[in-house]
mmCIF file of C-alpha atoms in Angstrom:
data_model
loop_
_atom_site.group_PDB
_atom_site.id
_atom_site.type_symbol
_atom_site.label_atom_id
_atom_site.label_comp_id
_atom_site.label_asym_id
_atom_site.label_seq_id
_atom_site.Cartn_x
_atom_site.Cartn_y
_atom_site.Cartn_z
ATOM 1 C CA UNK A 12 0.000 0.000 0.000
ATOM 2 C CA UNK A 13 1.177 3.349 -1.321
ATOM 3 C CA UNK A 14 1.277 5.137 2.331
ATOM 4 C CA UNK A 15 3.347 7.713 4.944
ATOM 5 C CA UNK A 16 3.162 7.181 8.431
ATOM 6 C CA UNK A 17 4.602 9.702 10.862
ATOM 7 C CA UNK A 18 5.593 8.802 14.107
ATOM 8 C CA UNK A 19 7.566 10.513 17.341
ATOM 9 C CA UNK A 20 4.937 13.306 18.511
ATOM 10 C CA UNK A 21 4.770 14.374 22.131
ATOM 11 C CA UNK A 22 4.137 16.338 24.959
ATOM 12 C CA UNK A 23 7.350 18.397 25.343
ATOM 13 C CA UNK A 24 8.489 21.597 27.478
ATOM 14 C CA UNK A 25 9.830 24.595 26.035
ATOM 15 C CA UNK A 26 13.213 24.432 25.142
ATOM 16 C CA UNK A 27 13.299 20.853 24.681
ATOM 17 C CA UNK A 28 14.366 18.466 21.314
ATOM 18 C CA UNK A 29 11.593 16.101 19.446
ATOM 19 C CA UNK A 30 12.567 14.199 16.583
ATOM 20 C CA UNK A 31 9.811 12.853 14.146
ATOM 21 C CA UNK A 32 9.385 10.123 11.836
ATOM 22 C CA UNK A 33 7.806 9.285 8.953
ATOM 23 C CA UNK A 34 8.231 5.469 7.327
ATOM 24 C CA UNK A 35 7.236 5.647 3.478
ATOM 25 C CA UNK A 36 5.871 2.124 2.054
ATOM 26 C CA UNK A 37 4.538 1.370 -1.658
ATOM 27 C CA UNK A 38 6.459 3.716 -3.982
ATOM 28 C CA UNK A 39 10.158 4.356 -4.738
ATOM 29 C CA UNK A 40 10.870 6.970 -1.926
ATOM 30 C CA UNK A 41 14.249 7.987 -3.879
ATOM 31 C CA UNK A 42 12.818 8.943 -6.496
ATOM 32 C CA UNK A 43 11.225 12.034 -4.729
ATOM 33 C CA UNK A 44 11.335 15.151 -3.046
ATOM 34 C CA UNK A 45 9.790 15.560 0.500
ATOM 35 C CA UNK A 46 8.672 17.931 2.989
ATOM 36 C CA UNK A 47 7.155 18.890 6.293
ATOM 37 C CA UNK A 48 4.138 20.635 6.951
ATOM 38 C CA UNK A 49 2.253 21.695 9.865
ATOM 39 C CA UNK A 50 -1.134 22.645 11.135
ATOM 40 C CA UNK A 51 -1.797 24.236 14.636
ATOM 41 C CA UNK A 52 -5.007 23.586 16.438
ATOM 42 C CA UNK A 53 -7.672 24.884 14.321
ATOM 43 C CA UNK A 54 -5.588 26.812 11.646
ATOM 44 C CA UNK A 55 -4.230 26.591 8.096
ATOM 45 C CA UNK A 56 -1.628 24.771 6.462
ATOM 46 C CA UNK A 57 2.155 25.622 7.193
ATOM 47 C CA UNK A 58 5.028 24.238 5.330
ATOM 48 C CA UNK A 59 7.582 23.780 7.308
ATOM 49 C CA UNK A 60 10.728 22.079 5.512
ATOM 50 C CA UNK A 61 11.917 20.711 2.231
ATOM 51 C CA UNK A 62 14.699 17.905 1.373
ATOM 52 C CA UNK A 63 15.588 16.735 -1.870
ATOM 53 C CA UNK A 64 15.810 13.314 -3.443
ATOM 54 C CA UNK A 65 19.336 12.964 -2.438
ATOM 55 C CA UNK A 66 19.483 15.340 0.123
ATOM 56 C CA UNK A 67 21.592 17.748 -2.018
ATOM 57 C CA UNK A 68 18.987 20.379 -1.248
ATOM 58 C CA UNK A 69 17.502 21.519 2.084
ATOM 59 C CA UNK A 70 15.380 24.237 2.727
ATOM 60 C CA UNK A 71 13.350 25.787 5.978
ATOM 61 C CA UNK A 72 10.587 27.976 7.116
ATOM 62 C CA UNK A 73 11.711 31.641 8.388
ATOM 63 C CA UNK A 74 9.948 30.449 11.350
ATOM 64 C CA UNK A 75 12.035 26.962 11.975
ATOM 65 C CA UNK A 76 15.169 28.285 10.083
ATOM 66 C CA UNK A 77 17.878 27.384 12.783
ATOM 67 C CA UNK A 78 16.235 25.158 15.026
ATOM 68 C CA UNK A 79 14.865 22.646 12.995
ATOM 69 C CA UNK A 80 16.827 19.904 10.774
ATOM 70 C CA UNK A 81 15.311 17.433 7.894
ATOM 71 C CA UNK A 82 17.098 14.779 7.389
ATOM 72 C CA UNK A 83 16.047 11.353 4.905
ATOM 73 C CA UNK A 84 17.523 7.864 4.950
ATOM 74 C CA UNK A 85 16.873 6.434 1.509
ATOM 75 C CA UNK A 86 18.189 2.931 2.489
ATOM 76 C CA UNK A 87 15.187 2.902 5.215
ATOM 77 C CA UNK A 88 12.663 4.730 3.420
ATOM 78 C CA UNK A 89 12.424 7.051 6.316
ATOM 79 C CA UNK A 90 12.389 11.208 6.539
ATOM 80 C CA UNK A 91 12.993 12.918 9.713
ATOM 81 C CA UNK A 92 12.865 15.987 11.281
ATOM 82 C CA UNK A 93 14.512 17.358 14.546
ATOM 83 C CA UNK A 94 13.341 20.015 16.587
ATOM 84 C CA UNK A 95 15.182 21.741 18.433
ATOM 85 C CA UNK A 96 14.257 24.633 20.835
ATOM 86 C CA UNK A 97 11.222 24.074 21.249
ATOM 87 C CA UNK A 98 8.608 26.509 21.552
ATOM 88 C CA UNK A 99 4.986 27.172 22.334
ATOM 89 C CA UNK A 100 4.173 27.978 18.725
ATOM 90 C CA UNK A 101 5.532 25.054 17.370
ATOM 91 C CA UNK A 102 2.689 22.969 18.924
ATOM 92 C CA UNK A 103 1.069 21.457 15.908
ATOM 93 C CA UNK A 104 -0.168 18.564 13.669
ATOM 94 C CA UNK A 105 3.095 17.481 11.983
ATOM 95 C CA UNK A 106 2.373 15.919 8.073
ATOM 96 C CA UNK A 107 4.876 14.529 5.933
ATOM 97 C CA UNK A 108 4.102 14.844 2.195
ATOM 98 C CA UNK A 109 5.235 13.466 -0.915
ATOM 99 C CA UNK A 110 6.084 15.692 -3.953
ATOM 100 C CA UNK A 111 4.139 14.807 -6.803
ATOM 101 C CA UNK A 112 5.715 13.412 -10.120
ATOM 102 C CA UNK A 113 3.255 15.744 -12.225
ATOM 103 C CA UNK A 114 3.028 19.825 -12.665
ATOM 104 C CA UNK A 115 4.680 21.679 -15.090
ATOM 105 C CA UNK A 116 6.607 23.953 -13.392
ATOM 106 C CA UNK A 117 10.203 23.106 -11.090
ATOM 107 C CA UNK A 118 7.701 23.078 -7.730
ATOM 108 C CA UNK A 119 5.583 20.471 -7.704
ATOM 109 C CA UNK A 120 2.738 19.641 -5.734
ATOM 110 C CA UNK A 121 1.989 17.216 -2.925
ATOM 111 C CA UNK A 122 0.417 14.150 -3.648
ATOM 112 C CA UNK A 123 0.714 11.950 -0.900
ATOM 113 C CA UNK A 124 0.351 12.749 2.759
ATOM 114 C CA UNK A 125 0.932 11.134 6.075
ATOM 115 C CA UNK A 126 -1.707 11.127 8.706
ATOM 116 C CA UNK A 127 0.450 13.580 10.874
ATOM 117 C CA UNK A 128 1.574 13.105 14.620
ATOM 118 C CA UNK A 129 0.745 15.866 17.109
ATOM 119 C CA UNK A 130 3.659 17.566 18.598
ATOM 120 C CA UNK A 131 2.596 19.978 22.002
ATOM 121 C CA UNK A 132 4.960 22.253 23.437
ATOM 122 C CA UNK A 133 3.691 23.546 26.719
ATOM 123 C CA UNK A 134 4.979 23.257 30.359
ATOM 124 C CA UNK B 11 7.434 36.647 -0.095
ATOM 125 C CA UNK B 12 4.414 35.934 -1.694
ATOM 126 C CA UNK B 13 1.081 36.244 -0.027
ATOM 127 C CA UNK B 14 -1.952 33.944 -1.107
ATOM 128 C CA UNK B 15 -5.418 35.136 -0.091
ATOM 129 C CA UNK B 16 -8.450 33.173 0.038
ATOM 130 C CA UNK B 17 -12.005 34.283 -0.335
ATOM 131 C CA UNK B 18 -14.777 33.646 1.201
ATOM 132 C CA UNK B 19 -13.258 32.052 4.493
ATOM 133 C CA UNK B 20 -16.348 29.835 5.005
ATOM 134 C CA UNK B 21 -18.959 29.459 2.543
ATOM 135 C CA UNK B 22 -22.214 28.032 3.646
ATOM 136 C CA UNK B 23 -23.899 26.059 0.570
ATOM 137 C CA UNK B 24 -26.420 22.728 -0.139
ATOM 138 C CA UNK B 25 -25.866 19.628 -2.439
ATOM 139 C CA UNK B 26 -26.232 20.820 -5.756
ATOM 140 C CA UNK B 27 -25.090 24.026 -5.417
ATOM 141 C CA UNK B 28 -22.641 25.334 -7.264
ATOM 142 C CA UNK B 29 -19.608 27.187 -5.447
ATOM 143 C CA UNK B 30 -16.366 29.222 -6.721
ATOM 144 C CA UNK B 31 -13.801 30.132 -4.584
ATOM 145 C CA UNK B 32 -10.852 32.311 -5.215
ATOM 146 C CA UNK B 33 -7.119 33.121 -4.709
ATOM 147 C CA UNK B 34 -5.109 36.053 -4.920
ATOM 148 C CA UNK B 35 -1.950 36.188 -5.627
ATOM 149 C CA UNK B 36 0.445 39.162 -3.917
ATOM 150 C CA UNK B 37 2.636 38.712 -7.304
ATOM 151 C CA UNK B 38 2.289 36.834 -10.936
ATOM 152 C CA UNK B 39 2.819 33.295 -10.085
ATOM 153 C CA UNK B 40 2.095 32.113 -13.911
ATOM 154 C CA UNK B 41 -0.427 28.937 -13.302
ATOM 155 C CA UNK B 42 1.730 26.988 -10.199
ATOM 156 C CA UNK B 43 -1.399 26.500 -8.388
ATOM 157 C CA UNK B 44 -2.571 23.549 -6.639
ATOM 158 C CA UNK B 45 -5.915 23.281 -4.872
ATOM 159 C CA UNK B 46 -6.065 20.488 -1.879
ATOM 160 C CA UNK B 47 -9.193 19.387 0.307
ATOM 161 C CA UNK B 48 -8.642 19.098 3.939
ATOM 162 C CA UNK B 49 -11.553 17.059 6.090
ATOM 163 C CA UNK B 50 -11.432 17.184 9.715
ATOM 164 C CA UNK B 51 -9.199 14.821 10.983
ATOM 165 C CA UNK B 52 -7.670 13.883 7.663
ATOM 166 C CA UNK B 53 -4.596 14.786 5.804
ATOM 167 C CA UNK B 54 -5.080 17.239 2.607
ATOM 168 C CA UNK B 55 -5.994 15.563 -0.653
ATOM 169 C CA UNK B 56 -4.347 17.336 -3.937
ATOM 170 C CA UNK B 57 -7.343 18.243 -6.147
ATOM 171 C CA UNK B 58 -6.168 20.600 -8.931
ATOM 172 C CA UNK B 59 -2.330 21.296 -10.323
ATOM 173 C CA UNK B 60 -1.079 23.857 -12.422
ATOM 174 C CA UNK B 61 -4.098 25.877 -11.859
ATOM 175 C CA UNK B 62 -6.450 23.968 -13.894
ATOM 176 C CA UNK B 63 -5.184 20.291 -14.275
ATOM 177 C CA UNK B 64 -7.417 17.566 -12.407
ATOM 178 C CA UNK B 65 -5.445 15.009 -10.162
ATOM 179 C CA UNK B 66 -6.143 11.544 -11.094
ATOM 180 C CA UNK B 67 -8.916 10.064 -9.696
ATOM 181 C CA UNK B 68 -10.830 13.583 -8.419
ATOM 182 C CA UNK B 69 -14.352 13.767 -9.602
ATOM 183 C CA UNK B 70 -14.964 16.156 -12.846
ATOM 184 C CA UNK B 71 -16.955 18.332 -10.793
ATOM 185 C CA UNK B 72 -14.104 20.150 -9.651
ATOM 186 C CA UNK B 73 -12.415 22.503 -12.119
ATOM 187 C CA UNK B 74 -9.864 25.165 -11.501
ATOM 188 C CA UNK B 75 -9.396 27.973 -13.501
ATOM 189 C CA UNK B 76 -6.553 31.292 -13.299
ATOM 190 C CA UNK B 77 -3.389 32.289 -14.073
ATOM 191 C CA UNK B 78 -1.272 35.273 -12.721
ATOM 192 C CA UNK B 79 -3.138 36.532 -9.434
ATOM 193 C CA UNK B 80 -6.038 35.153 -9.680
ATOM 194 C CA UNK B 81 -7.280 31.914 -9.331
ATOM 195 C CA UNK B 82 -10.764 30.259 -8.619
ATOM 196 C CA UNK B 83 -11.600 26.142 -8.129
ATOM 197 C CA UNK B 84 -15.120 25.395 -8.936
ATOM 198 C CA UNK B 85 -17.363 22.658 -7.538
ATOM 199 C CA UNK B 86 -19.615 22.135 -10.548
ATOM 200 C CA UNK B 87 -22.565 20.453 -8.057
ATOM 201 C CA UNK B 88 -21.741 20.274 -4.209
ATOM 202 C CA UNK B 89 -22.264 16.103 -3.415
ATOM 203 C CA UNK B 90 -22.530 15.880 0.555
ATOM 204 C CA UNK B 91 -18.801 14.939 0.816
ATOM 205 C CA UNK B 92 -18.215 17.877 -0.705
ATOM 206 C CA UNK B 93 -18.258 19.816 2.725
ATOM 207 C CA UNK B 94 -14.860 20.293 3.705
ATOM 208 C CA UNK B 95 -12.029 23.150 3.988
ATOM 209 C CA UNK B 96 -10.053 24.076 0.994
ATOM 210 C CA UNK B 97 -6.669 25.566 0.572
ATOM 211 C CA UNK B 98 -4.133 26.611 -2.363
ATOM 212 C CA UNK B 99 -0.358 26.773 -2.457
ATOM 213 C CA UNK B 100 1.648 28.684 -4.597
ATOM 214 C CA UNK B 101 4.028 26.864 -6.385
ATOM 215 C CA UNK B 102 5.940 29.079 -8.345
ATOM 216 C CA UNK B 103 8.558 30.639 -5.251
ATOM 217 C CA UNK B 104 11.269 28.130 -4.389
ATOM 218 C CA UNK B 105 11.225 26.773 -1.970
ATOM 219 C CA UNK B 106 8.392 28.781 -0.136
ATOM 220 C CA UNK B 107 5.709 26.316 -0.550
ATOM 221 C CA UNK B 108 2.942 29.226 1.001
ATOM 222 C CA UNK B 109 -0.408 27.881 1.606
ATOM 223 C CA UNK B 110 -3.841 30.318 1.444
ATOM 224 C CA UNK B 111 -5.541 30.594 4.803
ATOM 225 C CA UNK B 112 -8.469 27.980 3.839
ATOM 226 C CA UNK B 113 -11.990 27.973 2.971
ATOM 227 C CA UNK B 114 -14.441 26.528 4.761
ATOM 228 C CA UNK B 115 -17.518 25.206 3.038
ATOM 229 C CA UNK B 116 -20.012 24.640 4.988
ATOM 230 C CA UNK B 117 -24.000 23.197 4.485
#
């Protein structure tokens, strides 16, 4: 089955490190591009963080830029994401998403998404 | 940065209806524009790429139309699970995937 599952969503305190996981199944994950994207309680969409097939090219929110690191293991079919520096705004629905094939510009859509894993920072 | 603004933010309609919402570009971003449905609880589902092009497998009711600032995705005749919270994403600023602040339609 063609599927994301995130995983590693807590209860932390401010300040404090979280590292999330999400385990790709049914597709070649090499092949594409993936990122992180977020949803507080109640609000919009927020992307969060970008990684590249091979990793050659990372890119961050303003708002994560410095505390936050993507990381993917293609041998494992697995994309990460550490947080660092926690902070109250960072509490959120955490989705990993899978860059489409199709679109004919450089940016492509999203055409697969995880189920997300809550992260809560509060003390 | 570009700035992607949604109108209405909620939308109250009935089956059959038919409903347009829009997006506003703060700059020309050509036609990379996706449209994705969002139902409580569930992950977003792509609908529409490149402004107008259907995903595979979304029902022909849903079009999407636009190119430069504006931008609208129609729902040709609202079907009850229909009812849900849409949002676009520019897709033409690398690598500032921006998101619109939603839509919710509601019955």
């Amino acid at each position: 089955e063609v599927q994301l599952v995130e995983s590693g969503g807590d209860l932390v305190q401010p300040g404090r490190s979280l590292r999330l996981s999400c385990a790709a199944t049914g597709f070649t994950f090499d092949d594409y591009a993936m990122h992180w994207v977020r949803q507080s309680p109640g609000k919009g969409l927020d992307w969060v963080s970008y990684i590249s097939w091979n990793s050659g090219s990372i890119a961050y929110a303003d708002s994560v830029k410095g505390r936050f690191t993507i990381s993917r293991d293609n041998a494992k079919n697995s994309l990460h994401l550490q947080m660092n520096s926690l902070r109250p705004e960072d509490t959120a629905l955490y989705f990993c998403a899978k860059e489409s094939p199709n679109g004919s510009g450089y940016y492509k859509p999203f055409d697969l998404w995880g189920q997300g894993t809550l992260v809560t920072v509060s003390s | 940065d570009i700035q992607l603004t949604q109108s209405p933010s909620f939308l109250s309609a009935s089956v059959g209806d038919r409903v347009t919402i829009t997006c506003r570009a703060s700059q020309a971003i050509s036609s990379y524009l996706a449209w994705y449905q969002q139902k409580p609880g569930k992950a977003p589902k792509l609908l529409i790429y490149d402004a107008s092009t259907l995903e595979s497998g979304v029902p022909s009711r849903f079009s999407g139309s636009g190119s430069g600032t504006e931008f609208t995705l129609t729902i040709g005749s609202l079907q009850p699970e229909d009812f849900a919270t849409y949002y676009c994403q520019q897709l033409n600023s690398y690598p500032q995937y921006i998101f619109g602040q939603g839509t919710k339609l509601e019955i």
